[in-house]
Amino acid sequence: MINISQLNKEFESRVRLGIMSVLMVNDWVDFSEMKNLLEITDGNMASHSSALEKANYIEVKKEFVGKKPKTSYRVTQSGRTAFTEHLDALEKLIGR
């Protein structure tokens, strides 16, 4: 029997799945690079990254490079654990 309650509600969005997937295999990724990789709008990137940060799944670093602001993201240890558990649950669901 498969228990879908093991799926993490924070990762139901395709955008959040994309953000987490990119961060699982990269150290720091900046806002523009992530937005371009996922082909999403500024608003989508901002709202979904904020939700993941609030859940403590990603860390956000804001700095200035010259006079330009730069926002970068990386996955936290709890985010790595939660996403791995989510992927494991998905694999069980599809019978792998």
Coordinates of N, CA and C in Angstrom, one line a residue:
M1 N 0.8 -1.2 0.0 CA 0.0 0.0 0.0 C 0.9 1.3 0.0
I2 N 0.5 2.2 -0.8 CA 1.3 3.4 -0.9 C 0.6 4.6 -0.2
N3 N 1.3 5.2 0.7 CA 0.8 6.3 1.5 C 1.2 7.7 0.8
I4 N 0.3 8.4 0.2 CA 0.7 9.6 -0.5 C 0.9 10.7 0.5
S5 N 0.6 10.5 1.8 CA 0.9 11.6 2.8 C 2.4 11.7 2.9
Q6 N 3.2 10.8 2.4 CA 4.7 10.9 2.5 C 5.2 11.9 1.5
L7 N 4.4 12.3 0.5 CA 4.8 13.3 -0.4 C 4.7 14.7 0.3
N8 N 5.7 15.5 0.1 CA 5.9 16.8 0.7 C 5.1 17.9 0.0
K9 N 4.1 18.5 0.6 CA 3.2 19.5 0.0 C 4.0 20.7 -0.5
E10 N 5.1 21.0 0.1 CA 5.9 22.1 -0.3 C 6.5 21.9 -1.7
F11 N 6.6 20.7 -2.2 CA 7.2 20.4 -3.5 C 6.1 20.1 -4.6
E12 N 4.9 20.4 -4.3 CA 3.8 20.1 -5.3 C 3.9 21.0 -6.6
S13 N 4.5 22.2 -6.4 CA 4.6 23.1 -7.6 C 5.7 22.7 -8.5
R14 N 5.5 22.8 -9.8 CA 6.6 22.4 -10.7 C 7.8 23.4 -10.6
V15 N 7.5 24.6 -10.2 CA 8.5 25.6 -10.0 C 9.4 25.3 -8.8
R16 N 8.8 24.9 -7.7 CA 9.5 24.5 -6.6 C 10.3 23.2 -6.8
L17 N 9.7 22.3 -7.5 CA 10.5 21.1 -7.9 C 11.7 21.5 -8.7
G18 N 11.5 22.4 -9.7 CA 12.7 22.9 -10.5 C 13.7 23.5 -9.7
I19 N 13.3 24.4 -8.8 CA 14.3 25.1 -7.9 C 15.1 24.1 -7.1
M20 N 14.4 23.2 -6.4 CA 15.1 22.3 -5.6 C 16.0 21.3 -6.4
S21 N 15.5 20.9 -7.6 CA 16.4 20.1 -8.5 C 17.7 20.8 -8.8
V22 N 17.6 22.0 -9.2 CA 18.8 22.8 -9.6 C 19.7 22.9 -8.4
L23 N 19.1 23.2 -7.2 CA 20.0 23.5 -6.1 C 20.6 22.2 -5.5
M24 N 20.0 21.1 -5.7 CA 20.5 19.8 -5.2 C 21.8 19.4 -5.9
V25 N 22.1 20.0 -7.1 CA 23.3 19.6 -7.8 C 24.2 20.8 -8.1
N26 N 23.9 21.9 -7.4 CA 24.8 23.1 -7.5 C 24.9 23.7 -6.2
D27 N 26.0 24.4 -6.0 CA 26.3 25.1 -4.7 C 25.4 26.3 -4.5
W28 N 25.8 27.4 -5.1 CA 25.0 28.6 -5.1 C 24.5 28.9 -6.5
V29 N 23.3 29.3 -6.6 CA 22.8 29.7 -8.0 C 22.1 31.1 -7.8
D30 N 22.4 32.0 -8.7 CA 21.8 33.3 -8.5 C 20.4 33.4 -9.2
F31 N 19.7 34.5 -8.8 CA 18.3 34.7 -9.2 C 18.2 34.6 -10.7
S32 N 19.0 35.4 -11.4 CA 18.8 35.4 -12.9 C 19.1 34.1 -13.5
E33 N 20.1 33.4 -13.1 CA 20.5 32.1 -13.6 C 19.3 31.1 -13.4
M34 N 18.8 31.1 -12.2 CA 17.7 30.2 -11.8 C 16.5 30.5 -12.7
K35 N 16.2 31.8 -12.8 CA 15.0 32.2 -13.5 C 15.1 31.8 -15.0
N36 N 16.3 32.0 -15.5 CA 16.5 31.6 -16.9 C 16.5 30.1 -17.1
L37 N 17.1 29.3 -16.2 CA 17.1 27.9 -16.3 C 15.7 27.3 -16.3
L38 N 14.9 27.8 -15.5 CA 13.5 27.3 -15.3 C 12.5 28.0 -16.3
E39 N 13.0 29.1 -16.9 CA 12.1 29.8 -17.8 C 10.8 30.3 -17.1
I40 N 11.0 31.0 -16.0 CA 9.9 31.5 -15.2 C 10.1 33.1 -15.1
T41 N 9.0 33.7 -14.6 CA 9.0 35.2 -14.4 C 9.7 35.5 -13.1
D42 N 10.0 36.8 -13.0 CA 10.6 37.3 -11.7 C 9.7 37.0 -10.5
G43 N 8.4 37.3 -10.8 CA 7.4 37.1 -9.7 C 7.3 35.6 -9.2
N44 N 7.3 34.7 -10.2 CA 7.3 33.3 -9.9 C 8.5 32.9 -9.1
M45 N 9.6 33.3 -9.5 CA 10.9 33.0 -8.8 C 10.9 33.6 -7.4
A46 N 10.5 34.8 -7.3 CA 10.4 35.4 -5.9 C 9.5 34.7 -5.0
S47 N 8.3 34.5 -5.5 CA 7.3 33.9 -4.6 C 7.6 32.5 -4.2
H48 N 8.0 31.7 -5.1 CA 8.4 30.3 -4.8 C 9.6 30.1 -4.0
S49 N 10.6 31.0 -4.2 CA 11.8 30.9 -3.4 C 11.5 31.4 -2.0
S50 N 10.7 32.4 -1.8 CA 10.3 32.8 -0.5 C 9.6 31.7 0.3
A51 N 8.7 31.0 -0.4 CA 8.0 29.9 0.3 C 9.0 28.8 0.7
L52 N 10.0 28.5 -0.1 CA 11.0 27.5 0.2 C 11.9 28.0 1.3
E53 N 12.2 29.3 1.3 CA 13.0 29.9 2.4 C 12.3 29.8 3.7
K54 N 11.0 30.2 3.7 CA 10.2 30.1 4.9 C 10.1 28.7 5.5
A55 N 10.1 27.7 4.6 CA 10.1 26.3 5.1 C 11.5 25.8 5.5
N56 N 12.5 26.7 5.4 CA 13.9 26.4 5.8 C 14.5 25.4 4.8
Y57 N 14.0 25.3 3.6 CA 14.6 24.4 2.6 C 15.7 25.0 1.8
I58 N 15.7 26.3 1.7 CA 16.7 27.0 0.9 C 17.2 28.2 1.8
E59 N 18.5 28.5 1.5 CA 19.1 29.7 2.1 C 19.2 30.8 1.0
V60 N 18.9 32.0 1.4 CA 19.0 33.1 0.5 C 20.1 34.1 0.9
K61 N 21.0 34.5 0.0 CA 22.1 35.4 0.3 C 21.9 36.6 -0.6
K62 N 21.8 37.8 0.0 CA 21.7 39.0 -0.7 C 22.9 39.9 -0.5
E63 N 23.5 40.3 -1.6 CA 24.7 41.1 -1.6 C 24.7 42.1 -2.7
F64 N 25.7 43.0 -2.7 CA 25.9 43.9 -3.8 C 27.2 43.5 -4.5
V65 N 27.1 43.5 -5.8 CA 28.3 43.3 -6.7 C 28.4 44.6 -7.4
G66 N 29.4 45.4 -7.0 CA 29.5 46.8 -7.5 C 28.3 47.5 -6.9
K67 N 27.5 48.1 -7.7 CA 26.3 48.8 -7.2 C 25.0 48.0 -7.5
K68 N 25.2 46.8 -8.0 CA 24.0 46.0 -8.4 C 23.7 45.0 -7.3
P69 N 22.4 44.9 -6.9 CA 22.1 43.8 -5.9 C 22.1 42.4 -6.6
K70 N 22.5 41.4 -5.8 CA 22.6 40.1 -6.3 C 22.0 39.1 -5.2
T71 N 21.1 38.3 -5.7 CA 20.4 37.4 -4.8 C 20.8 36.0 -5.2
S72 N 21.3 35.1 -4.3 CA 21.7 33.8 -4.6 C 21.0 32.8 -3.7
Y73 N 20.9 31.6 -4.1 CA 20.2 30.5 -3.3 C 21.1 29.3 -3.2
R74 N 20.9 28.6 -2.1 CA 21.5 27.2 -2.0 C 20.5 26.4 -1.1
V75 N 20.6 25.1 -1.3 CA 19.7 24.2 -0.5 C 20.3 24.1 0.9
T76 N 19.4 24.0 1.9 CA 19.9 23.8 3.3 C 19.9 22.3 3.5
Q77 N 20.5 21.9 4.6 CA 20.6 20.4 5.0 C 19.2 19.9 5.1
S78 N 18.3 20.6 5.8 CA 16.9 20.1 6.0 C 16.2 20.1 4.7
G79 N 16.5 21.0 3.8 CA 15.9 21.0 2.4 C 16.4 19.8 1.6
R80 N 17.6 19.5 1.7 CA 18.2 18.3 1.1 C 17.5 17.0 1.6
T81 N 17.4 16.9 2.9 CA 16.7 15.8 3.5 C 15.3 15.7 3.0
A82 N 14.5 16.8 3.1 CA 13.1 16.8 2.8 C 12.9 16.4 1.3
F83 N 13.8 17.0 0.4 CA 13.6 16.7 -1.0 C 13.9 15.3 -1.4
T84 N 15.0 14.8 -0.7 CA 15.3 13.4 -0.9 C 14.2 12.4 -0.5
E85 N 13.6 12.7 0.6 CA 12.5 11.9 1.1 C 11.3 12.0 0.2
H86 N 11.1 13.2 -0.4 CA 10.0 13.4 -1.3 C 10.2 12.6 -2.6
L87 N 11.4 12.6 -3.1 CA 11.8 11.8 -4.3 C 11.6 10.3 -4.0
D88 N 12.1 9.9 -2.8 CA 11.9 8.5 -2.5 C 10.5 8.1 -2.5
A89 N 9.6 9.0 -1.9 CA 8.2 8.7 -1.8 C 7.6 8.6 -3.2
L90 N 8.0 9.5 -4.1 CA 7.5 9.5 -5.5 C 7.9 8.2 -6.2
E91 N 9.2 7.7 -6.0 CA 9.6 6.5 -6.6 C 8.8 5.3 -6.1
K92 N 8.5 5.3 -4.8 CA 7.6 4.2 -4.2 C 6.2 4.3 -4.9
L93 N 5.7 5.5 -5.1 CA 4.4 5.6 -5.7 C 4.4 5.1 -7.1
I94 N 5.5 5.2 -7.9 CA 5.5 4.7 -9.3 C 6.0 3.3 -9.3
G95 N 6.3 2.7 -8.2 CA 6.7 1.3 -8.2 C 8.1 1.0 -8.4
R96 N 9.0 1.9 -8.2 CA 10.5 1.7 -8.4 C 11.1 1.2 -7.2

